[in-house]
mmCIF file of C-alpha atoms in Angstrom:
data_model
loop_
_atom_site.group_PDB
_atom_site.id
_atom_site.type_symbol
_atom_site.label_atom_id
_atom_site.label_comp_id
_atom_site.label_asym_id
_atom_site.label_seq_id
_atom_site.Cartn_x
_atom_site.Cartn_y
_atom_site.Cartn_z
ATOM 1 C CA MET A 4 122.538 13.685 80.386
ATOM 2 C CA ARG A 5 123.003 17.368 78.805
ATOM 3 C CA LEU A 6 120.822 19.943 78.281
ATOM 4 C CA ALA A 7 121.099 23.827 76.397
ATOM 5 C CA TYR A 8 119.213 25.976 77.998
ATOM 6 C CA HIS A 9 117.548 28.706 75.132
ATOM 7 C CA LEU A 10 115.611 31.889 77.475
ATOM 8 C CA ASN A 11 113.705 32.780 74.098
ATOM 9 C CA LYS A 12 111.349 34.805 75.964
ATOM 10 C CA ILE A 13 113.726 37.667 77.652
ATOM 11 C CA PRO A 14 115.248 38.830 73.845
ATOM 12 C CA PHE A 15 118.471 39.915 75.156
ATOM 13 C CA LEU A 16 119.080 37.250 76.752
ATOM 14 C CA LYS A 17 118.507 35.386 73.294
ATOM 15 C CA ASP A 18 121.825 34.739 72.157
ATOM 16 C CA LEU A 19 122.383 33.403 75.481
ATOM 17 C CA ILE A 20 123.872 29.602 75.933
ATOM 18 C CA LEU A 21 122.843 27.484 79.750
ATOM 19 C CA GLU A 22 124.544 24.334 78.894
ATOM 20 C CA VAL A 23 123.468 21.810 82.129
ATOM 21 C CA GLU A 24 124.974 18.352 82.635
ATOM 22 C CA ASN A 25 123.711 16.300 85.635
ATOM 23 C CA GLN A 26 126.587 14.042 86.720
ATOM 24 C CA GLY A 27 125.416 11.687 89.577
ATOM 25 C CA ASP A 28 123.922 13.723 92.034
ATOM 26 C CA GLY A 29 125.507 17.256 91.164
ATOM 27 C CA ILE A 30 124.809 19.321 88.642
ATOM 28 C CA VAL A 31 127.770 21.097 86.558
ATOM 29 C CA LEU A 32 126.915 24.428 84.742
ATOM 30 C CA ASN A 33 128.742 26.009 81.303
ATOM 31 C CA ALA A 34 127.663 29.211 80.499
ATOM 32 C CA ALA A 35 128.066 31.018 77.253
ATOM 33 C CA GLY A 36 126.926 34.147 75.208
ATOM 34 C CA PRO A 37 126.000 37.466 76.167
ATOM 35 C CA TRP A 38 124.976 38.432 80.095
ATOM 36 C CA ALA A 39 126.536 35.020 80.878
ATOM 37 C CA GLU A 40 128.880 37.409 83.001
ATOM 38 C CA VAL A 41 125.509 37.827 85.083
ATOM 39 C CA VAL A 42 123.625 35.350 84.977
ATOM 40 C CA ALA A 43 125.573 32.591 85.561
ATOM 41 C CA PRO A 44 127.308 32.848 89.166
ATOM 42 C CA TYR A 45 123.873 33.409 90.244
ATOM 43 C CA LEU A 46 122.054 30.316 89.196
ATOM 44 C CA LYS A 47 126.082 28.324 89.536
ATOM 45 C CA ASN A 48 124.859 29.213 93.270
ATOM 46 C CA TYR A 49 121.599 27.445 92.895
ATOM 47 C CA LEU A 50 122.526 24.346 91.796
ATOM 48 C CA ASP A 51 125.934 24.008 93.463
ATOM 49 C CA TRP A 52 123.241 24.284 96.386
ATOM 50 C CA LEU A 53 121.236 21.713 95.550
ATOM 51 C CA SER A 54 123.524 19.776 94.302
ATOM 52 C CA SER A 55 125.565 19.909 98.544
ATOM 53 C CA ARG A 56 121.506 18.298 99.441
ATOM 54 C CA GLY A 57 122.225 16.073 96.975
ATOM 55 C CA ALA A 58 118.973 13.868 94.282
ATOM 56 C CA LEU A 59 116.091 11.879 95.254
ATOM 57 C CA ALA A 60 116.395 10.267 92.657
ATOM 58 C CA GLN A 61 116.323 10.371 88.165
ATOM 59 C CA TYR A 62 112.861 11.256 86.494
ATOM 60 C CA HIS A 63 113.382 10.736 82.359
ATOM 61 C CA GLY A 64 117.171 11.182 83.082
ATOM 62 C CA GLY A 65 116.722 14.269 85.259
ATOM 63 C CA ASN A 66 117.899 14.870 88.217
ATOM 64 C CA VAL A 67 115.205 15.522 91.232
ATOM 65 C CA TYR A 68 115.967 17.711 94.145
ATOM 66 C CA SER A 69 112.321 18.572 95.212
ATOM 67 C CA LEU A 70 108.492 16.861 94.381
ATOM 68 C CA TYR A 71 108.249 20.789 93.951
ATOM 69 C CA LEU A 72 111.091 21.597 91.263
ATOM 70 C CA PRO A 73 110.864 20.036 87.937
ATOM 71 C CA PRO A 74 114.017 17.477 87.557
ATOM 72 C CA ILE A 75 117.278 19.059 86.171
ATOM 73 C CA PRO A 76 118.324 18.944 83.320
ATOM 74 C CA SER A 77 114.861 19.290 81.677
ATOM 75 C CA GLN A 78 112.557 22.051 79.279
ATOM 76 C CA ALA A 79 111.047 22.461 82.434
ATOM 77 C CA HIS A 80 113.058 23.335 84.137
ATOM 78 C CA ALA A 81 114.906 25.322 82.352
ATOM 79 C CA ARG A 82 111.344 27.793 81.792
ATOM 80 C CA MET A 83 111.531 27.955 85.745
ATOM 81 C CA VAL A 84 115.077 29.174 84.580
ATOM 82 C CA GLU A 85 113.703 32.062 82.502
ATOM 83 C CA GLY A 86 111.060 32.781 84.848
ATOM 84 C CA ILE A 87 113.044 33.317 88.205
ATOM 85 C CA ILE A 88 114.630 35.651 85.987
ATOM 86 C CA GLN A 89 111.769 37.489 84.494
ATOM 87 C CA THR A 90 109.878 37.958 88.008
ATOM 88 C CA PHE A 91 113.815 38.806 89.877
ATOM 89 C CA PHE A 92 116.159 41.409 87.690
ATOM 90 C CA LEU A 93 113.143 42.439 85.679
ATOM 91 C CA LYS A 94 110.250 42.776 88.668
ATOM 92 C CA LYS A 95 108.078 41.005 85.831
ATOM 93 C CA PRO A 96 106.441 38.529 88.142
ATOM 94 C CA THR A 97 106.390 35.048 86.359
ATOM 95 C CA PRO A 98 104.056 32.508 88.524
ATOM 96 C CA GLN A 99 106.009 28.696 88.729
ATOM 97 C CA ALA A 100 103.065 27.220 90.047
ATOM 98 C CA VAL A 101 100.098 26.814 90.151
ATOM 99 C CA THR A 102 97.306 24.631 92.675
ATOM 100 C CA ILE A 103 94.191 24.009 91.009
ATOM 101 C CA SER A 104 91.242 22.314 92.582
ATOM 102 C CA VAL A 105 89.033 19.656 90.735
ATOM 103 C CA THR A 106 86.407 18.832 93.409
ATOM 104 C CA ASN A 107 85.284 19.733 96.880
ATOM 105 C CA ASP A 108 83.972 17.021 97.527
ATOM 106 C CA CYS A 109 86.146 14.513 99.978
ATOM 107 C CA GLN A 110 85.527 11.224 101.579
ATOM 108 C CA CYS A 111 87.065 13.088 105.409
ATOM 109 C CA GLN A 112 86.176 15.267 107.462
ATOM 110 C CA CYS A 113 89.638 17.113 108.509
ATOM 111 C CA VAL A 114 89.325 19.253 111.475
ATOM 112 C CA HIS A 115 92.428 21.215 109.617
ATOM 113 C CA CYS A 116 90.688 21.141 106.414
ATOM 114 C CA SER A 117 91.514 24.547 104.865
ATOM 115 C CA VAL A 118 88.737 23.748 101.715
ATOM 116 C CA PRO A 119 87.297 27.297 102.055
ATOM 117 C CA GLY A 120 83.354 26.768 103.743
ATOM 118 C CA PRO A 121 80.811 27.519 103.747
ATOM 119 C CA SER A 122 79.716 25.233 100.649
ATOM 120 C CA GLN A 123 80.509 27.143 97.538
ATOM 121 C CA VAL A 124 77.123 28.519 95.717
ATOM 122 C CA TYR A 125 78.515 28.301 91.758
ATOM 123 C CA PRO A 126 78.879 25.232 90.275
ATOM 124 C CA PRO A 127 82.576 23.336 89.455
ATOM 125 C CA LEU A 128 84.469 23.725 87.168
ATOM 126 C CA SER A 129 83.587 21.714 83.994
ATOM 127 C CA LEU A 130 86.605 19.523 82.427
ATOM 128 C CA GLU A 131 87.215 22.430 79.338
ATOM 129 C CA GLU A 132 87.667 24.556 81.948
ATOM 130 C CA VAL A 133 90.179 23.657 83.291
ATOM 131 C CA LYS A 134 92.104 22.213 80.579
ATOM 132 C CA ARG A 135 91.514 26.097 79.457
ATOM 133 C CA VAL A 136 92.596 26.651 82.992
ATOM 134 C CA VAL A 137 96.387 24.686 82.669
ATOM 135 C CA LYS A 138 96.632 26.121 78.481
ATOM 136 C CA GLU A 139 96.628 29.330 80.426
ATOM 137 C CA SER A 140 98.686 29.329 83.713
ATOM 138 C CA ILE A 141 101.466 27.733 81.427
ATOM 139 C CA ALA A 142 101.866 30.418 78.316
ATOM 140 C CA LEU A 143 102.208 32.441 81.945
ATOM 141 C CA GLY A 144 105.337 30.584 83.052
ATOM 142 C CA VAL A 145 103.659 27.864 85.105
ATOM 143 C CA ASN A 146 105.981 24.575 85.323
ATOM 144 C CA ASN A 147 104.614 23.145 88.154
ATOM 145 C CA ILE A 148 100.873 22.320 87.937
ATOM 146 C CA THR A 149 98.991 20.203 90.971
ATOM 147 C CA PHE A 150 96.203 19.104 91.738
ATOM 148 C CA THR A 151 94.256 19.478 94.524
ATOM 149 C CA GLY A 152 90.612 19.148 96.224
ATOM 150 C CA GLY A 153 88.979 18.408 98.508
ATOM 151 C CA GLU A 154 89.940 15.072 97.376
ATOM 152 C CA PRO A 155 91.347 14.751 93.603
ATOM 153 C CA LEU A 156 90.822 11.240 92.374
ATOM 154 C CA LEU A 157 86.795 10.920 93.153
ATOM 155 C CA CYS A 158 86.850 12.918 90.053
ATOM 156 C CA SER A 159 86.627 10.906 87.090
ATOM 157 C CA ASP A 160 87.601 13.100 84.398
ATOM 158 C CA LEU A 161 90.664 13.149 86.392
ATOM 159 C CA GLU A 162 93.637 12.362 84.469
ATOM 160 C CA GLU A 163 92.144 13.665 81.569
ATOM 161 C CA CYS A 164 93.012 16.978 82.760
ATOM 162 C CA ILE A 165 96.610 15.620 83.836
ATOM 163 C CA SER A 166 97.006 14.437 79.657
ATOM 164 C CA THR A 167 96.770 17.491 78.712
ATOM 165 C CA VAL A 168 99.438 19.306 80.734
ATOM 166 C CA PRO A 169 102.384 19.221 78.191
ATOM 167 C CA GLN A 170 105.529 16.824 80.033
ATOM 168 C CA GLU A 171 108.053 18.757 78.724
ATOM 169 C CA LEU A 172 106.469 22.470 79.851
ATOM 170 C CA ALA A 173 105.375 20.659 83.366
ATOM 171 C CA VAL A 174 105.321 18.118 85.928
ATOM 172 C CA VAL A 175 102.397 17.347 87.247
ATOM 173 C CA GLN A 176 102.156 16.235 91.235
ATOM 174 C CA VAL A 177 98.536 14.970 93.106
ATOM 175 C CA PHE A 178 97.578 16.181 96.643
ATOM 176 C CA THR A 179 95.631 13.286 98.054
ATOM 177 C CA ASN A 180 94.734 11.570 101.342
ATOM 178 C CA GLY A 181 94.909 8.175 99.581
ATOM 179 C CA LEU A 182 91.711 6.499 100.929
ATOM 180 C CA THR A 183 90.863 5.026 96.651
ATOM 181 C CA LEU A 184 95.115 5.393 95.981
ATOM 182 C CA ASP A 185 94.671 1.202 94.549
ATOM 183 C CA VAL A 186 97.233 -0.232 92.041
ATOM 184 C CA ARG A 187 94.711 0.187 89.388
ATOM 185 C CA ARG A 188 94.941 4.023 89.883
ATOM 186 C CA ALA A 189 98.679 5.094 90.845
ATOM 187 C CA SER A 190 99.323 2.995 87.477
ATOM 188 C CA SER A 191 96.496 5.415 85.798
ATOM 189 C CA LEU A 192 97.896 8.524 86.698
ATOM 190 C CA LYS A 193 100.951 7.739 86.042
ATOM 191 C CA ALA A 194 100.102 6.366 82.538
ATOM 192 C CA SER A 195 98.331 9.901 81.659
ATOM 193 C CA GLY A 196 101.928 11.792 83.285
ATOM 194 C CA THR A 197 101.326 12.322 86.672
ATOM 195 C CA TYR A 198 105.326 13.249 88.301
ATOM 196 C CA ALA A 199 104.064 12.568 91.785
ATOM 197 C CA VAL A 200 102.245 11.568 94.350
ATOM 198 C CA GLN A 201 101.675 13.397 97.503
ATOM 199 C CA ILE A 202 99.678 11.880 100.055
ATOM 200 C CA SER A 203 98.723 13.587 103.451
ATOM 201 C CA LEU A 204 99.257 11.736 106.691
ATOM 202 C CA ASP A 205 98.473 14.257 109.615
ATOM 203 C CA SER A 206 100.089 11.320 112.787
ATOM 204 C CA PRO A 207 102.540 8.580 112.846
ATOM 205 C CA ASP A 208 99.634 7.146 115.408
ATOM 206 C CA PRO A 209 97.718 5.156 113.498
ATOM 207 C CA GLU A 210 94.328 5.881 115.478
ATOM 208 C CA GLU A 211 95.224 9.992 116.250
ATOM 209 C CA HIS A 212 95.382 10.282 111.939
ATOM 210 C CA ASP A 213 91.918 8.905 111.594
ATOM 211 C CA ARG A 214 90.984 10.978 114.560
ATOM 212 C CA LEU A 215 91.600 14.067 112.519
ATOM 213 C CA ARG A 216 90.921 13.060 109.130
ATOM 214 C CA GLY A 217 87.124 12.191 110.771
ATOM 215 C CA THR A 218 87.537 8.685 108.676
ATOM 216 C CA LYS A 219 88.662 5.107 110.328
ATOM 217 C CA GLY A 220 90.811 4.123 108.594
ATOM 218 C CA THR A 221 92.861 5.873 106.603
ATOM 219 C CA PHE A 222 95.580 5.563 108.689
ATOM 220 C CA GLN A 223 95.930 1.844 106.605
ATOM 221 C CA SER A 224 95.174 2.797 103.412
ATOM 222 C CA VAL A 225 98.569 5.787 103.500
ATOM 223 C CA ARG A 226 100.508 3.068 104.227
ATOM 224 C CA GLU A 227 98.956 0.970 101.152
ATOM 225 C CA ALA A 228 98.929 3.831 98.966
ATOM 226 C CA VAL A 229 102.465 4.729 99.328
ATOM 227 C CA THR A 230 103.223 1.260 98.631
ATOM 228 C CA ASN A 231 101.102 1.078 95.214
ATOM 229 C CA ALA A 232 102.253 4.251 94.031
ATOM 230 C CA LEU A 233 106.098 3.680 94.394
ATOM 231 C CA GLN A 234 105.004 0.620 92.395
ATOM 232 C CA ALA A 235 103.423 1.670 89.529
ATOM 233 C CA GLY A 236 106.875 4.075 88.907
ATOM 234 C CA LEU A 237 105.374 7.514 90.927
ATOM 235 C CA LEU A 238 107.617 9.571 93.031
ATOM 236 C CA VAL A 239 106.156 9.655 96.912
ATOM 237 C CA GLY A 240 106.220 12.641 98.566
ATOM 238 C CA LEU A 241 103.805 12.313 102.235
ATOM 239 C CA SER A 242 102.233 16.021 102.524
ATOM 240 C CA THR A 243 101.701 16.818 106.873
ATOM 241 C CA TYR A 244 101.477 20.116 109.362
ATOM 242 C CA ALA A 245 103.217 21.067 111.797
ATOM 243 C CA THR A 246 101.342 21.943 115.563
ATOM 244 C CA ASN A 247 103.220 23.318 118.365
ATOM 245 C CA ARG A 248 102.693 20.113 120.018
ATOM 246 C CA SER A 249 104.030 17.544 117.001
ATOM 247 C CA ILE A 250 107.410 19.258 116.882
ATOM 248 C CA GLU A 251 107.646 19.145 121.326
ATOM 249 C CA ASP A 252 106.243 15.784 121.544
ATOM 250 C CA GLY A 253 108.533 14.252 118.143
ATOM 251 C CA SER A 254 105.771 13.369 116.170
ATOM 252 C CA LEU A 255 106.899 14.736 113.008
ATOM 253 C CA LYS A 256 110.178 13.011 113.639
ATOM 254 C CA ARG A 257 108.480 10.170 113.941
ATOM 255 C CA ILE A 258 106.644 11.047 110.753
ATOM 256 C CA VAL A 259 109.951 11.399 109.314
ATOM 257 C CA GLU A 260 110.840 8.283 110.738
ATOM 258 C CA LEU A 261 108.179 6.495 109.023
ATOM 259 C CA ALA A 262 108.361 7.680 105.043
ATOM 260 C CA ARG A 263 112.057 6.683 105.563
ATOM 261 C CA GLN A 264 110.266 2.991 106.162
ATOM 262 C CA TRP A 265 107.821 2.895 103.783
ATOM 263 C CA GLY A 266 110.327 4.373 100.765
ATOM 264 C CA VAL A 267 109.112 7.537 100.748
ATOM 265 C CA HIS A 268 111.246 10.348 98.536
ATOM 266 C CA GLU A 269 110.233 13.529 100.265
ATOM 267 C CA VAL A 270 108.349 14.899 103.383
ATOM 268 C CA SER A 271 106.602 18.224 103.242
ATOM 269 C CA VAL A 272 105.653 19.804 106.032
ATOM 270 C CA PHE A 273 103.406 22.394 106.304
ATOM 271 C CA ASP A 274 102.898 25.457 108.846
ATOM 272 C CA VAL A 275 99.655 24.891 110.853
ATOM 273 C CA ILE A 276 97.676 27.625 109.310
ATOM 274 C CA PRO A 277 94.130 29.614 111.077
ATOM 275 C CA THR A 278 92.099 29.329 107.776
ATOM 276 C CA GLY A 279 89.677 27.047 106.086
ATOM 277 C CA ARG A 280 88.152 25.095 109.579
ATOM 278 C CA LEU A 281 90.590 27.157 112.003
ATOM 279 C CA LEU A 282 90.165 30.346 110.180
ATOM 280 C CA ARG A 283 89.066 31.826 113.762
ATOM 281 C CA GLN A 284 91.382 30.006 116.160
ATOM 282 C CA GLU A 285 95.065 32.038 115.693
ATOM 283 C CA ASP A 286 95.779 30.388 118.558
ATOM 284 C CA ILE A 287 97.577 27.881 116.990
ATOM 285 C CA MET A 288 100.102 29.003 115.176
ATOM 286 C CA LEU A 289 103.405 28.314 115.529
ATOM 287 C CA THR A 290 105.729 29.872 117.988
ATOM 288 C CA ALA A 291 109.067 31.450 117.898
ATOM 289 C CA GLU A 292 110.560 28.072 119.991
ATOM 290 C CA SER A 293 108.864 25.826 117.569
ATOM 291 C CA ARG A 294 110.026 27.493 114.643
ATOM 292 C CA LYS A 295 113.717 26.882 115.187
ATOM 293 C CA ALA A 296 113.293 23.127 116.874
ATOM 294 C CA LEU A 297 111.504 22.850 113.100
ATOM 295 C CA ARG A 298 113.879 23.667 110.929
ATOM 296 C CA LYS A 299 116.502 22.353 113.277
ATOM 297 C CA LEU A 300 114.587 18.937 112.643
ATOM 298 C CA GLU A 301 114.593 19.542 108.431
ATOM 299 C CA LEU A 302 118.970 20.193 109.155
ATOM 300 C CA THR A 303 118.913 17.697 110.949
ATOM 301 C CA SER A 304 117.100 14.675 108.613
ATOM 302 C CA ASN A 305 118.615 15.974 105.807
ATOM 303 C CA GLN A 306 122.635 15.894 105.927
ATOM 304 C CA PRO A 307 123.009 13.571 103.101
ATOM 305 C CA THR A 308 124.040 10.862 105.487
ATOM 306 C CA ASN A 309 121.120 10.256 106.218
ATOM 307 C CA GLY A 310 119.366 9.339 102.183
ATOM 308 C CA SER A 311 115.939 10.102 101.231
ATOM 309 C CA PRO A 312 113.230 11.530 102.457
ATOM 310 C CA ARG A 313 114.354 15.037 102.035
ATOM 311 C CA MET A 314 112.226 16.607 104.542
ATOM 312 C CA SER A 315 110.174 20.364 103.716
ATOM 313 C CA THR A 316 109.381 22.691 105.548
ATOM 314 C CA GLN A 317 107.318 25.939 104.748
ATOM 315 C CA SER A 318 109.319 27.453 108.748
ATOM 316 C CA TRP A 319 113.257 27.647 106.503
ATOM 317 C CA THR A 320 110.732 28.842 103.258
ATOM 318 C CA ASN A 321 109.231 31.760 105.192
ATOM 319 C CA SER A 322 112.465 31.662 107.446
ATOM 320 C CA GLY A 323 114.184 34.769 105.883
ATOM 321 C CA ARG A 324 117.424 33.493 105.552
ATOM 322 C CA GLY A 325 119.831 32.768 103.032
ATOM 323 C CA PHE A 326 117.769 30.459 99.482
ATOM 324 C CA ALA A 327 114.665 30.297 101.535
ATOM 325 C CA LYS A 328 114.996 34.228 101.508
ATOM 326 C CA SER A 329 114.202 34.395 97.787
ATOM 327 C CA PHE A 330 111.536 31.912 98.389
ATOM 328 C CA GLY A 331 109.440 34.196 101.095
ATOM 329 C CA CYS A 332 105.819 33.901 101.083
ATOM 330 C CA LEU A 333 104.621 31.880 97.610
ATOM 331 C CA ALA A 334 101.576 33.071 97.836
ATOM 332 C CA GLY A 335 100.825 35.245 94.268
ATOM 333 C CA ASN A 336 104.700 35.607 94.304
ATOM 334 C CA TYR A 337 105.890 31.842 93.263
ATOM 335 C CA GLN A 338 102.423 30.419 92.617
ATOM 336 C CA PHE A 339 98.488 30.937 92.955
ATOM 337 C CA HIS A 340 95.333 28.495 93.494
ATOM 338 C CA VAL A 341 92.314 28.489 90.825
ATOM 339 C CA SER A 342 89.210 27.127 93.526
ATOM 340 C CA ALA A 343 87.153 23.566 92.496
ATOM 341 C CA CYS A 344 84.334 26.893 91.213
ATOM 342 C CA GLY A 345 87.340 29.303 89.368
ATOM 343 C CA ASP A 346 88.473 31.671 92.371
ATOM 344 C CA LEU A 347 91.709 33.064 91.435
ATOM 345 C CA MET A 348 93.275 33.112 95.245
ATOM 346 C CA PRO A 349 97.288 33.497 96.029
ATOM 347 C CA CYS A 350 97.295 30.165 97.752
ATOM 348 C CA ASP A 351 94.672 27.850 98.788
ATOM 349 C CA PHE A 352 95.392 28.694 102.092
ATOM 350 C CA THR A 353 94.098 32.207 101.722
ATOM 351 C CA PRO A 354 90.653 32.674 101.076
ATOM 352 C CA LEU A 355 90.447 36.376 99.008
ATOM 353 C CA SER A 356 90.114 35.703 95.612
ATOM 354 C CA PHE A 357 90.630 38.295 93.384
ATOM 355 C CA GLY A 358 88.243 37.194 90.433
ATOM 356 C CA ASN A 359 87.038 33.662 88.472
ATOM 357 C CA VAL A 360 88.282 32.263 85.991
ATOM 358 C CA ARG A 361 85.014 31.960 84.267
ATOM 359 C CA ASN A 362 85.668 36.194 83.303
ATOM 360 C CA HIS A 363 88.805 37.244 82.937
ATOM 361 C CA SER A 364 91.961 35.202 81.505
ATOM 362 C CA VAL A 365 94.192 33.255 83.979
ATOM 363 C CA ALA A 366 96.620 36.475 83.387
ATOM 364 C CA ASP A 367 94.229 39.215 83.726
ATOM 365 C CA LEU A 368 93.741 38.157 87.637
ATOM 366 C CA TRP A 369 97.077 37.313 87.882
ATOM 367 C CA LYS A 370 98.040 41.070 87.260
ATOM 368 C CA LYS A 371 95.374 41.926 89.337
ATOM 369 C CA LEU A 372 95.821 40.432 91.959
ATOM 370 C CA THR A 373 100.526 41.222 91.558
ATOM 371 C CA SER A 374 99.880 44.191 91.290
ATOM 372 C CA HIS A 375 97.517 44.267 94.692
ATOM 373 C CA PRO A 376 98.985 46.319 97.428
ATOM 374 C CA ALA A 377 99.332 43.303 99.670
ATOM 375 C CA TYR A 378 101.108 40.884 97.003
ATOM 376 C CA CYS A 379 103.083 43.677 94.649
ATOM 377 C CA ARG A 380 106.551 43.184 96.585
ATOM 378 C CA HIS A 381 108.294 40.396 97.689
ATOM 379 C CA GLN A 382 107.326 39.096 101.792
ATOM 380 C CA ASP A 383 109.503 36.800 103.405
ATOM 381 C CA LYS A 384 107.147 35.465 106.378
ATOM 382 C CA CYS A 385 103.961 34.301 104.845
ATOM 383 C CA ARG A 386 101.401 36.584 105.016
ATOM 384 C CA MET A 387 98.432 34.377 105.930
ATOM 385 C CA GLN A 388 100.152 34.247 109.596
ATOM 386 C CA SER A 389 101.009 37.879 109.660
ATOM 387 C CA LEU A 390 98.829 39.794 112.439
ATOM 388 C CA GLU A 391 99.037 42.778 110.515
ATOM 389 C CA PHE A 392 97.593 41.148 106.870
ATOM 390 C CA ARG A 393 95.417 38.853 108.967
ATOM 391 C CA ASN A 394 93.219 43.017 110.805
ATOM 392 C CA LYS A 395 93.371 44.155 107.228
ATOM 393 C CA TYR A 396 91.684 41.412 105.161
ATOM 394 C CA ILE A 397 91.271 38.422 107.425
ATOM 395 C CA HIS A 398 89.646 39.531 110.654
ATOM 396 C CA PRO A 399 86.925 41.741 108.378
ATOM 397 C CA ILE A 400 85.295 38.284 106.713
ATOM 398 C CA PRO A 401 81.885 38.474 108.456
ATOM 399 C CA LEU A 402 81.320 34.569 109.431
ATOM 400 C CA ASP A 403 78.479 33.412 107.505
ATOM 401 C CA ALA A 404 80.595 34.945 104.901
ATOM 402 C CA HIS A 405 80.988 32.215 101.826
ATOM 403 C CA LEU A 406 84.593 31.686 100.789
ATOM 404 C CA PRO A 407 86.249 33.305 100.037
ATOM 405 C CA VAL A 408 85.718 36.741 99.787
ATOM 406 C CA LEU A 409 85.858 38.439 96.672
ATOM 407 C CA ILE A 410 88.661 41.144 98.078
ATOM 408 C CA GLU A 411 86.693 44.210 96.261
ATOM 409 C CA GLU A 412 84.062 43.120 98.264
ATOM 410 C CA LEU A 413 86.468 42.800 101.840
ATOM 411 C CA GLU A 414 87.636 46.418 101.329
ATOM 412 C CA SER A 415 84.583 48.004 100.558
ATOM 413 C CA GLY A 416 83.074 47.384 103.396
ATOM 414 C CA LYS A 417 80.626 45.275 101.782
ATOM 415 C CA ASP A 418 77.892 42.146 103.024
ATOM 416 C CA ASP A 419 77.040 40.951 100.454
ATOM 417 C CA GLN A 420 78.039 38.327 98.115
ATOM 418 C CA PRO A 421 77.896 39.374 94.744
ATOM 419 C CA SER A 422 76.599 37.232 91.950
ATOM 420 C CA VAL A 423 78.877 37.654 89.374
ATOM 421 C CA ARG A 424 82.508 37.608 90.145
#
């Protein structure tokens, strides 16, 4: 498949033509027109790096290199390229991804749940409000929309939310615990335009996974959900998190092996973050030795000879090395999060609100976020794992505060919850 990328949002690049073609597992780039000699080398290095990793799958004629990236070539990926140029060349922060929580309801009681608590005092967003958030996010440049929860499959309007997203402009993922991802629901998600599902797996040991989820039978549900999603034609990822113990005792390696046996496309490994129910437990953060071991496991697992699944780790993204240096902390840089009650947050791990989408446009809140001293510049490492950041923005949060906390409230030192955001 061959596709011309036209960067129409950037006036001085409107006559630049980037022709992208997938050939097998690789990508070929041809560039012509003004600024080709400036832009093309950077894009070529990025595409060559992806080609060296090999494609995971094909989707609508394009190569899939990660479930977090649109297929290449595609119009959605052209929008991603345009956003990267605006962010890094023109210093105009352009979001690539948004995670939208469609409910706080969930069947599980996970020990590590990152959904802010105590429970919100505001009602959840309506279907029409979610649709507006989607529309405004895409207008900003977003090309990857992820629906989360709680458990998003408990939202009866989920498929309608998904169908709102123009497939040529953005890809859609759904993060789920898998408990209700039966054959019918998997087919329904596919029919509505879902690109991929990310299914949570906390441990390769069934009893331990069920214990961490607080619900019996969840491990078996994950196994069945993977099968159902693959049969429906969905791209499938397993989402897990790394702890010092799971790295040391080989649990993460066993999860990757399970994913390979099950036919999963990608394994996402987030760092365990002191947030949500673990907000005050900073001793859980990964050590330097654990991060080093995790990056080594990722490098070994992603050797071309190993095939699927691809292993993607937050520790690599936040390592500040190679291409990872371009990513760094994704919060308020590459992505933002909208809670089930409408708060716009830097990411779903950060219990800070920059306002509510009921009262402000997504564009205005994004501008407010990216202009804030904590987020106005690139940062290699995860802010929520930075003691300096936590001392300034997390430690002052009152123990009984409703989360997320409005940033102005925190900075002013007020303890009262504002009635309007």
